[in-house]
Structures are given as C-alpha cells and as structure tokens.
PDB file of C-alpha atoms in Angstrom:
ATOM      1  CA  UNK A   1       0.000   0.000   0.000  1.00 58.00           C
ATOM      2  CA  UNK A   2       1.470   3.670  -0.748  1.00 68.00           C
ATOM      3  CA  UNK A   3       1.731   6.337   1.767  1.00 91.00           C
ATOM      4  CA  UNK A   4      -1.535   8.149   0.597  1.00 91.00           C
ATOM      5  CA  UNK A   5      -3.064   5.127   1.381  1.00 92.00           C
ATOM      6  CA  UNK A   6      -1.932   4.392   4.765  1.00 94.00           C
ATOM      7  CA  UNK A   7      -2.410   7.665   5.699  1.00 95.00           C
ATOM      8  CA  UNK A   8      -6.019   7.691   4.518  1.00 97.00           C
ATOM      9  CA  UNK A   9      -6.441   4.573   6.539  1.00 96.00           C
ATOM     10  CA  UNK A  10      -4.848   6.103   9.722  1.00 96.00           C
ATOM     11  CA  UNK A  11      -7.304   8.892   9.611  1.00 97.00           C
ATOM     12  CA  UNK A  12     -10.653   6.292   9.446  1.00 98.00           C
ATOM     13  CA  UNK A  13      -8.931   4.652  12.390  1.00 97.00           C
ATOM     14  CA  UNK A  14      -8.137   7.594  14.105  1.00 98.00           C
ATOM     15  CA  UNK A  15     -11.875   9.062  13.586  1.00 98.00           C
ATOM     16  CA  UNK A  16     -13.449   6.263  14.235  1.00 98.00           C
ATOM     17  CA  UNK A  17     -11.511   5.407  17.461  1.00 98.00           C
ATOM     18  CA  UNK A  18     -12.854   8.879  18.670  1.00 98.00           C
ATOM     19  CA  UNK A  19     -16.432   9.571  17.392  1.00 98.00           C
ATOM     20  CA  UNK A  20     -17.325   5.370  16.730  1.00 98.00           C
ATOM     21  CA  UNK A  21     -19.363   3.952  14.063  1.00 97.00           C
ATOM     22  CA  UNK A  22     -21.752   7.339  13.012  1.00 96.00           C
ATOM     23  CA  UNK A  23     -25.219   5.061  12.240  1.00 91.00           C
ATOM     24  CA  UNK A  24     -25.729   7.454   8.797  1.00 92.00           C
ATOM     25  CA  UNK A  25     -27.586   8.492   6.700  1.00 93.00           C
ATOM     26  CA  UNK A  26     -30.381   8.862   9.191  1.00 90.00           C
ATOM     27  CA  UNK A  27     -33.925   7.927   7.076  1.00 95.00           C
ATOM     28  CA  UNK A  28     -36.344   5.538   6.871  1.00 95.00           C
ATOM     29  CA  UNK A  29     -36.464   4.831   3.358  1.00 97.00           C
ATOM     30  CA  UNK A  30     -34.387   5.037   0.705  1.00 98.00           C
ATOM     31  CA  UNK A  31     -35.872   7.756  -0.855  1.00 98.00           C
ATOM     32  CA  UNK A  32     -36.054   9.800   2.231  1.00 98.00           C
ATOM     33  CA  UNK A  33     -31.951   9.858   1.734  1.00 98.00           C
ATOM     34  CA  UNK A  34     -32.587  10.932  -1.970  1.00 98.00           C
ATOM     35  CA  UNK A  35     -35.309  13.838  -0.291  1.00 98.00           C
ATOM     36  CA  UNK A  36     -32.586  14.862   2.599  1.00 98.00           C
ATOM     37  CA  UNK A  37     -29.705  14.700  -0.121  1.00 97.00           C
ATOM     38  CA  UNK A  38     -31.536  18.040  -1.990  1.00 98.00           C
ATOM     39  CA  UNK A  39     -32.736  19.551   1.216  1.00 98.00           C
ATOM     40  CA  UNK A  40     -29.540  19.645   3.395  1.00 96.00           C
ATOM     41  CA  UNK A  41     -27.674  21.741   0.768  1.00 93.00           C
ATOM     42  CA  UNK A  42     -26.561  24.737   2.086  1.00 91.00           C
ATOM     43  CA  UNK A  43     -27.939  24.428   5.461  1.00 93.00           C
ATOM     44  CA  UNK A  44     -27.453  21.721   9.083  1.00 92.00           C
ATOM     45  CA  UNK A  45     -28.999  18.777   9.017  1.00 93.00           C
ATOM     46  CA  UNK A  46     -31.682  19.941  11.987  1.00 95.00           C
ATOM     47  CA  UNK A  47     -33.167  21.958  10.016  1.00 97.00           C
ATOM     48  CA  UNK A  48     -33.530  19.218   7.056  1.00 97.00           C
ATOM     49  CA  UNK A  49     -35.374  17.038   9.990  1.00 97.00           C
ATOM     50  CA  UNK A  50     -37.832  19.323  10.640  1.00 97.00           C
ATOM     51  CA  UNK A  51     -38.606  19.643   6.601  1.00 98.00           C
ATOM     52  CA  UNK A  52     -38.849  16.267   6.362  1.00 98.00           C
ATOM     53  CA  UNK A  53     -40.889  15.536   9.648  1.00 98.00           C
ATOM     54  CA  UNK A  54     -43.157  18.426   7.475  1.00 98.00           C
ATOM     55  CA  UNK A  55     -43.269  15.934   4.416  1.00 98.00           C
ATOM     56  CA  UNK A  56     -43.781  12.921   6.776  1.00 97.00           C
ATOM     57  CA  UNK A  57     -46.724  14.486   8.454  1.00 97.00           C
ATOM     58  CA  UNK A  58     -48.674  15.335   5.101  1.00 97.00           C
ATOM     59  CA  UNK A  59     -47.685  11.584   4.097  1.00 97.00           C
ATOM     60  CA  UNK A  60     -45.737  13.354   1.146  1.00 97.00           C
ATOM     61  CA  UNK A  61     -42.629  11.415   1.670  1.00 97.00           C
ATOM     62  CA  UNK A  62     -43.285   8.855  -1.309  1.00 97.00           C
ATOM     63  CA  UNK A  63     -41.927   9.109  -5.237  1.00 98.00           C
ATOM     64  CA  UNK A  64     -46.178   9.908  -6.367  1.00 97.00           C
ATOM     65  CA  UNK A  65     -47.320  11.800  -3.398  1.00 98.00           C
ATOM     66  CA  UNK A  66     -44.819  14.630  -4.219  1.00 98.00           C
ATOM     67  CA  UNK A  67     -44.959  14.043  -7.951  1.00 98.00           C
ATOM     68  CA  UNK A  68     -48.795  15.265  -7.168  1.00 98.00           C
ATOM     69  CA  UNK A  69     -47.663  18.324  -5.122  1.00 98.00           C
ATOM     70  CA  UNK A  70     -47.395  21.576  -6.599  1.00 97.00           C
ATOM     71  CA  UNK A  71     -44.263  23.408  -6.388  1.00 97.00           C
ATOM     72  CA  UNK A  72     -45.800  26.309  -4.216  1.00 97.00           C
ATOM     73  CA  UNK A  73     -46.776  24.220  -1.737  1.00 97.00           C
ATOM     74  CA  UNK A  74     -43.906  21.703  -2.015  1.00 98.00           C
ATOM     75  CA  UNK A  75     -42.061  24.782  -1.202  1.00 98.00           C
ATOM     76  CA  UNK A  76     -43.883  25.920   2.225  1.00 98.00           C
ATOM     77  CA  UNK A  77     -43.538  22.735   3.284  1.00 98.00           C
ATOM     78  CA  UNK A  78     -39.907  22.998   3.276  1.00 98.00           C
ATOM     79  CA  UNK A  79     -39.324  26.047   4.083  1.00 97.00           C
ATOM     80  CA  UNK A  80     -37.153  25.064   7.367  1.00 97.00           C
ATOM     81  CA  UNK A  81     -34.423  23.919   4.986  1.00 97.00           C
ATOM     82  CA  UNK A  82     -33.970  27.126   3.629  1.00 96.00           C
ATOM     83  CA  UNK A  83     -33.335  28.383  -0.018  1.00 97.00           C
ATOM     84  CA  UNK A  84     -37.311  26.848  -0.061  1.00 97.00           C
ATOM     85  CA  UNK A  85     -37.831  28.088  -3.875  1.00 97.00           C
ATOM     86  CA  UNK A  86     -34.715  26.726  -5.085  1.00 98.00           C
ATOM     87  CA  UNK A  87     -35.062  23.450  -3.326  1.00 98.00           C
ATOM     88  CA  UNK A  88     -38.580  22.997  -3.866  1.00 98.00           C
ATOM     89  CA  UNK A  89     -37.972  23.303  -8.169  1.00 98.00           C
ATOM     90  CA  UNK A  90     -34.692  20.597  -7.222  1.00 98.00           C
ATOM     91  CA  UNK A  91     -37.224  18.002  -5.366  1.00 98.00           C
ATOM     92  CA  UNK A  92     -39.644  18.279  -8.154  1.00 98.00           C
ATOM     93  CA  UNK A  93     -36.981  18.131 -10.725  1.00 98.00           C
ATOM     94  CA  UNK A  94     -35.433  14.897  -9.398  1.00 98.00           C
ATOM     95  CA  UNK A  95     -39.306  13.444  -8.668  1.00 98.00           C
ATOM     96  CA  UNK A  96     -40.074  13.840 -12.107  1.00 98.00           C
ATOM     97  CA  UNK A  97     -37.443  12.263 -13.435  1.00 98.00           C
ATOM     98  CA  UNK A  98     -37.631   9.494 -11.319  1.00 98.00           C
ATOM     99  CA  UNK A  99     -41.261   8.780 -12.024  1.00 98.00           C
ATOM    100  CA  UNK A 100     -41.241   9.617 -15.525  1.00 98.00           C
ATOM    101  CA  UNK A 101     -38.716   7.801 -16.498  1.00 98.00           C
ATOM    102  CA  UNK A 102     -38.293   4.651 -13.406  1.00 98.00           C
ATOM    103  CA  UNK A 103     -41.794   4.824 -12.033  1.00 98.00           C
ATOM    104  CA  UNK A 104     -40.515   6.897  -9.527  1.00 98.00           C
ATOM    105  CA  UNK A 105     -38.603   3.182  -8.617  1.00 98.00           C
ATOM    106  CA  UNK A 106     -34.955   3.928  -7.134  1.00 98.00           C
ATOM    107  CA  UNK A 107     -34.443   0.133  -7.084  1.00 98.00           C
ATOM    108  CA  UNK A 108     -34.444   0.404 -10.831  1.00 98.00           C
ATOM    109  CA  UNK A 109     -32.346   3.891 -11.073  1.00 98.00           C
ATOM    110  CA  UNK A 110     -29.358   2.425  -9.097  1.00 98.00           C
ATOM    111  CA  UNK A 111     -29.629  -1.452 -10.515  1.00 98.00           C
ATOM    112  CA  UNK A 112     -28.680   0.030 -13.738  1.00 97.00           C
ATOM    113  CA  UNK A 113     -24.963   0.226 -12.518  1.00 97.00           C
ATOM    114  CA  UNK A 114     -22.877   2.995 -10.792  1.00 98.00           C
ATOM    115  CA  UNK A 115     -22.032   4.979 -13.905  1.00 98.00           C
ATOM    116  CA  UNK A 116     -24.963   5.289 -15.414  1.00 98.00           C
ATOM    117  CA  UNK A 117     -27.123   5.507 -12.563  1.00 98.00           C
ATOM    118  CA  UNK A 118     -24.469   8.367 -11.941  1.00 98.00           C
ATOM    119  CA  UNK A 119     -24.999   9.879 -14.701  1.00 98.00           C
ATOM    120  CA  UNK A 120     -28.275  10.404 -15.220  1.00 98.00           C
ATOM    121  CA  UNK A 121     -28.700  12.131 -11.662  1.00 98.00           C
ATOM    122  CA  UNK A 122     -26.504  14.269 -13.103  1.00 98.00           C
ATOM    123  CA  UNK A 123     -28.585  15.316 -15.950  1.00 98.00           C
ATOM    124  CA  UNK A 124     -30.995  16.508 -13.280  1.00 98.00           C
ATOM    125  CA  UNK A 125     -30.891  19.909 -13.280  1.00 97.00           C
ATOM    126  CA  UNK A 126     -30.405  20.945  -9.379  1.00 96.00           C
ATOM    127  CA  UNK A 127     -28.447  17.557  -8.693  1.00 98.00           C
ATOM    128  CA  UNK A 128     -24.467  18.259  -8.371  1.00 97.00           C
ATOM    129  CA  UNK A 129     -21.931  15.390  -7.818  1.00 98.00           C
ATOM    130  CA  UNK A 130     -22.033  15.662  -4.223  1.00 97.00           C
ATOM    131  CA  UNK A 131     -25.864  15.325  -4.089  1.00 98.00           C
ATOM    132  CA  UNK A 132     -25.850  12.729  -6.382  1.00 98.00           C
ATOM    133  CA  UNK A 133     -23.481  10.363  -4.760  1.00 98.00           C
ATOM    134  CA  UNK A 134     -24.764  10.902  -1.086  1.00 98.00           C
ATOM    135  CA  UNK A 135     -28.032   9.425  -3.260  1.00 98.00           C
ATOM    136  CA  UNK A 136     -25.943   6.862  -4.813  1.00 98.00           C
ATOM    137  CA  UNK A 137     -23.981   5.538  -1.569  1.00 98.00           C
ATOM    138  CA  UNK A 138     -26.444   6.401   1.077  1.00 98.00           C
ATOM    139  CA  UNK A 139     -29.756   5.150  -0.833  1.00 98.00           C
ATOM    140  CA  UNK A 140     -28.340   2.682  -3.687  1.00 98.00           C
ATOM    141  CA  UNK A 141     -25.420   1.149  -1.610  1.00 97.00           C
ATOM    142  CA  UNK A 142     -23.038   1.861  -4.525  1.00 98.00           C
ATOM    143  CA  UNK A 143     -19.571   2.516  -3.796  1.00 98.00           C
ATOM    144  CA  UNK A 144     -18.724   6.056  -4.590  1.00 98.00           C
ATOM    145  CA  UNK A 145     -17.041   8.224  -1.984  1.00 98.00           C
ATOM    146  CA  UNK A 146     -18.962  11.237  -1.145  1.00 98.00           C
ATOM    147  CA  UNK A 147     -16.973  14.902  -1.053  1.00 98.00           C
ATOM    148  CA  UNK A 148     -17.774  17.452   0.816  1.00 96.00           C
ATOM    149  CA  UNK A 149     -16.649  20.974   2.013  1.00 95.00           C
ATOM    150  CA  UNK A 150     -15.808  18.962   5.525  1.00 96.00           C
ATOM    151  CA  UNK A 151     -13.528  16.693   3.455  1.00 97.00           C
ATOM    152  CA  UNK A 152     -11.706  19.253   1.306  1.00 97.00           C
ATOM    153  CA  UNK A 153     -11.283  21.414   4.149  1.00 97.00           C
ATOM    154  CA  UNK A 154      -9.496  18.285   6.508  1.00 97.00           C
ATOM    155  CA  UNK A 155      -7.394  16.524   3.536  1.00 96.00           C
ATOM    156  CA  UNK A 156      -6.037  20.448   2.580  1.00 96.00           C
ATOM    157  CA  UNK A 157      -4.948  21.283   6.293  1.00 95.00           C
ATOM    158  CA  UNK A 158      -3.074  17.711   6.802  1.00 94.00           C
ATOM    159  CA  UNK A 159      -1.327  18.033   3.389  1.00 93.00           C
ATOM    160  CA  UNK A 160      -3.578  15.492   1.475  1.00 94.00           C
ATOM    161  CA  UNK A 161      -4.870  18.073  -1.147  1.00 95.00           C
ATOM    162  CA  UNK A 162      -4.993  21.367  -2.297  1.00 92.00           C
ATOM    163  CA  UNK A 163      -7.531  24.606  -2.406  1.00 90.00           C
ATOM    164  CA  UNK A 164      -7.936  24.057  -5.857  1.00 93.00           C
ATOM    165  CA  UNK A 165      -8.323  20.825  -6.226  1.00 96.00           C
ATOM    166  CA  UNK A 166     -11.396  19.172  -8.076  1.00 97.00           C
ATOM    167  CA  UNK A 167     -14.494  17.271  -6.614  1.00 98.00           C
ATOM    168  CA  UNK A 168     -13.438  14.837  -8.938  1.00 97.00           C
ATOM    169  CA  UNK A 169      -9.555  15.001  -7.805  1.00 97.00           C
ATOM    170  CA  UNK A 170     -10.236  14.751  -4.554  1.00 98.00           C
ATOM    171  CA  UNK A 171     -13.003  11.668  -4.881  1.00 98.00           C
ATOM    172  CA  UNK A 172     -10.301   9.774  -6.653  1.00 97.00           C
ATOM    173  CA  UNK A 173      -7.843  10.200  -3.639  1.00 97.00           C
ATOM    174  CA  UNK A 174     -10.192   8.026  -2.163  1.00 98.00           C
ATOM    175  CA  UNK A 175     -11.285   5.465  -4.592  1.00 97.00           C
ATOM    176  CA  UNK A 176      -7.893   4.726  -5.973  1.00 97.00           C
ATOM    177  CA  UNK A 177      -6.484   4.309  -1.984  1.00 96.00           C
ATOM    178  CA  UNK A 178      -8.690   2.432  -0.542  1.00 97.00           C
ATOM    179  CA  UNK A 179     -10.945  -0.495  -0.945  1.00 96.00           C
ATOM    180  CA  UNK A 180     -14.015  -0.019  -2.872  1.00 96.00           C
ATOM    181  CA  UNK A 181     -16.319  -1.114  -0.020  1.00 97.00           C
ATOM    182  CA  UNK A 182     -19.505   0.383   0.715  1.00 97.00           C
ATOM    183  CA  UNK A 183     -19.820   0.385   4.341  1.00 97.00           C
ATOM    184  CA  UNK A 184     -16.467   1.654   4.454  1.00 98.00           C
ATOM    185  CA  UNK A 185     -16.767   4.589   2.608  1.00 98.00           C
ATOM    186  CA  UNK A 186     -20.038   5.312   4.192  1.00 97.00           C
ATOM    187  CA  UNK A 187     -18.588   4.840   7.663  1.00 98.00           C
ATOM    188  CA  UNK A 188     -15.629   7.047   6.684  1.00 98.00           C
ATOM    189  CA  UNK A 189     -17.539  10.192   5.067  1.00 97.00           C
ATOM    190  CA  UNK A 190     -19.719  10.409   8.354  1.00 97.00           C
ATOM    191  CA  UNK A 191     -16.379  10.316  10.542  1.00 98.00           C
ATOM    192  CA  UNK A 192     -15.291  13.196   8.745  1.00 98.00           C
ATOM    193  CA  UNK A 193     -18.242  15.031   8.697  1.00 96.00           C
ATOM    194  CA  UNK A 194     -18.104  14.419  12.624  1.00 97.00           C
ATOM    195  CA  UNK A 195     -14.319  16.110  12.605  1.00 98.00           C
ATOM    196  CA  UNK A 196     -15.400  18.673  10.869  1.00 97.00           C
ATOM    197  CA  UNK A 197     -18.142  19.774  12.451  1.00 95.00           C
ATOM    198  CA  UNK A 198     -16.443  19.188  16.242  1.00 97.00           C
ATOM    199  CA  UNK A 199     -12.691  19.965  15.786  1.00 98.00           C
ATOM    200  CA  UNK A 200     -11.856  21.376  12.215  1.00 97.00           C
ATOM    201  CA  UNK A 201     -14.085  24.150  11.996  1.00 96.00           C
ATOM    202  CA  UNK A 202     -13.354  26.505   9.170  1.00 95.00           C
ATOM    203  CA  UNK A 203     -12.852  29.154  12.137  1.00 95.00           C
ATOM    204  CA  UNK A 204     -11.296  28.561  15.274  1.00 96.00           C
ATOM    205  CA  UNK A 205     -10.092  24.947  14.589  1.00 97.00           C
ATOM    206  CA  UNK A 206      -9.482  22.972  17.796  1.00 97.00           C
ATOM    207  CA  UNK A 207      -6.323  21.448  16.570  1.00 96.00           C
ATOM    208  CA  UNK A 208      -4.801  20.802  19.672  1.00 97.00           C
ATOM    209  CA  UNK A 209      -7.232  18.367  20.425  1.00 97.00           C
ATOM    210  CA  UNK A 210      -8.556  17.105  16.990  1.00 98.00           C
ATOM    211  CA  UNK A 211      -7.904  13.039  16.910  1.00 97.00           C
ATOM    212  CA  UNK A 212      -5.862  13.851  13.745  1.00 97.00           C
ATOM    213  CA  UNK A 213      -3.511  16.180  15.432  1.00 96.00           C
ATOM    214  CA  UNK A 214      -0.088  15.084  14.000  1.00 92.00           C
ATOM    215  CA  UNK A 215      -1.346  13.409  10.748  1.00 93.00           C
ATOM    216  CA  UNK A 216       0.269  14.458   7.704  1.00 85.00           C
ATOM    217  CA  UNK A 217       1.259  13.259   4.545  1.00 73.00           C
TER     218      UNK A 217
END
C-alpha cells in the first residue's frame, strides 16, 4: 500500500476510534436519503429534519405523493431547509425524473450500474456530484465516496490536497487508496463530517485536540 493510502487509513482509524461507528444516513427509506440529499444543501442537518418531519406528516414522503404536489406548496412545506424556492424546483426536478422515467422506482435507477445511474442524476438539473453520490452511496449502496466541504477542508490542512483541487480530484484520492467497499466509505464520510463539524471548523479549529492532530502526509 502507498503512503496516501496508509495515511487515509490512519485517519478512518483515528476518527473512528474517537467519534465510533456514526449510524448514517439517518432515514427511513431510501428515498427519504434521496429527499434529505436536496434539502440539506446549504444548510445543518436539523433543520432538514424538521422539513422532512413536514413531508412525513402530510404523508408526502413517497416518489407519487410529491410528484402530485405543486411546487408552491412543495415549497412551504420545506421552508425550514432554507433556499425553499430553489429546493422545492430541485425536489420536483429529481421526482419527475424518477417517475417519468423509473416509475418513480430507485431500485431500478441504481440497478442500472454505478455509472450510469451516476450519470443520469446528473442530468438533473439541481443535482451536483455531491448530491448525487450521497443518493448513490447512502440510498443505492453503490460505492462512490462522497466529497464534501468537511472533506476538502481536513485533507487540505493535513497536506492530502490542495484549495484548488477538483471534486473529482479529490473523490479519486479516495477510490484509488482504498478499498471499494460500501460500508467503508459510508462509515468514513460520516467520521469526517463528525471532525469537521467538532474539531476542524473553518474558524477557530481545535487542533490541539482534533484526533488527527499530528497526521500528515
């Protein structure tokens, strides 16, 4: 194994020794992942759960119960999420693609393979890479690694990447390193989303006692 590699592994080791296994993504269903995916851009996950417990108590959490809804009121209904508009057109967007073209089935989105199951949440307009693979890993069980501003922000300040490195780039550190197992990356992404949010904050950074103090390539 190359140094990248162990390194990468000494950080899920490291993480995990401190925070333990993280249980996510936190849903019922696998389309409440897909739903959560869209909603928690841009804002904390608390305020996705009390979206979704707004979905949940309209019994609007299903593929053809929010195919049905219109936008306006798709939109109030979300509105703890933030950015309501914008997210409300991006769940309606990726409900009408999966219905009009799967049946609103994500069994049959994600059994067509990781690339092109990739792909065409792509060609969603509203869905970026990010989005798309927390759908892919989280709901599908596909392995893709998931990147995220917690991730670029922890492999930059241990020497692991750079500020302008791609999502891309920085997904391939990952896939290429380690093996392509789905409850590892999914174990891994949450540890580091757990760092990030408790020790390497983008201000203030509690560095002295981060688990990863020390770590560098």
């Amino acid at each position: 194994m190359n140094t990248t590699g162990h390194i990468l592994r000494d950080i899920y080791q490291k993480l995990f020794d401190r925070f333990g296994p993280q249980g996510w993504w936190p849903a019922e269903t696998p389309f409440e992942v897909c739903v959560g995916a869209i909603l928690t851009q841009n804002t904390n996950w608390q305020n996705v759960e009390r979206a979704i417990a707004n979905l949940k108590e309209r019994d609007l959490l299903y593929p053809q119960a929010l195919y049905k809804t219109p936008v306006e009121d798709l939109a109030n209904l979300i509105k703890p999420a933030g950015y309501f508009r914008i997210k409300a057109k991006r769940l309606k967007n990726f409900v009408e693609f999966l219905v009009e073209e799967y049946q609103g089935k994500l069994e049959t989105l994600f059994s067509s393979g990781l690339k092109e199951a990739r792909e065409k949440l792509l060609s969603v307009k509203g869905i970026g890479p990010e989005t798309a693979d927390s759908m892919l890993l989280y709901a599908g069980n596909l392995p893709i690694f998931v990147i995220d501003a917690y991730t670029r922000r922890i492999l930059c300040r241990h020497g692991l990447a750079h500020e302008d490195m791609s999502y891309d780039d920085l997904q391939e550190l990952f896939m290429k390193n380690l093996p392509e197992d789905v409850n590892l990356f999914n174990e891994y992404h949450a540890l580091l989303v757990a760092c990030g949010k408790n020790f390497c904050r983008p201000k203030n950074p509690l560095c002295e006692e981060c688990p990863l103090k020390g770590v560098s390539l």
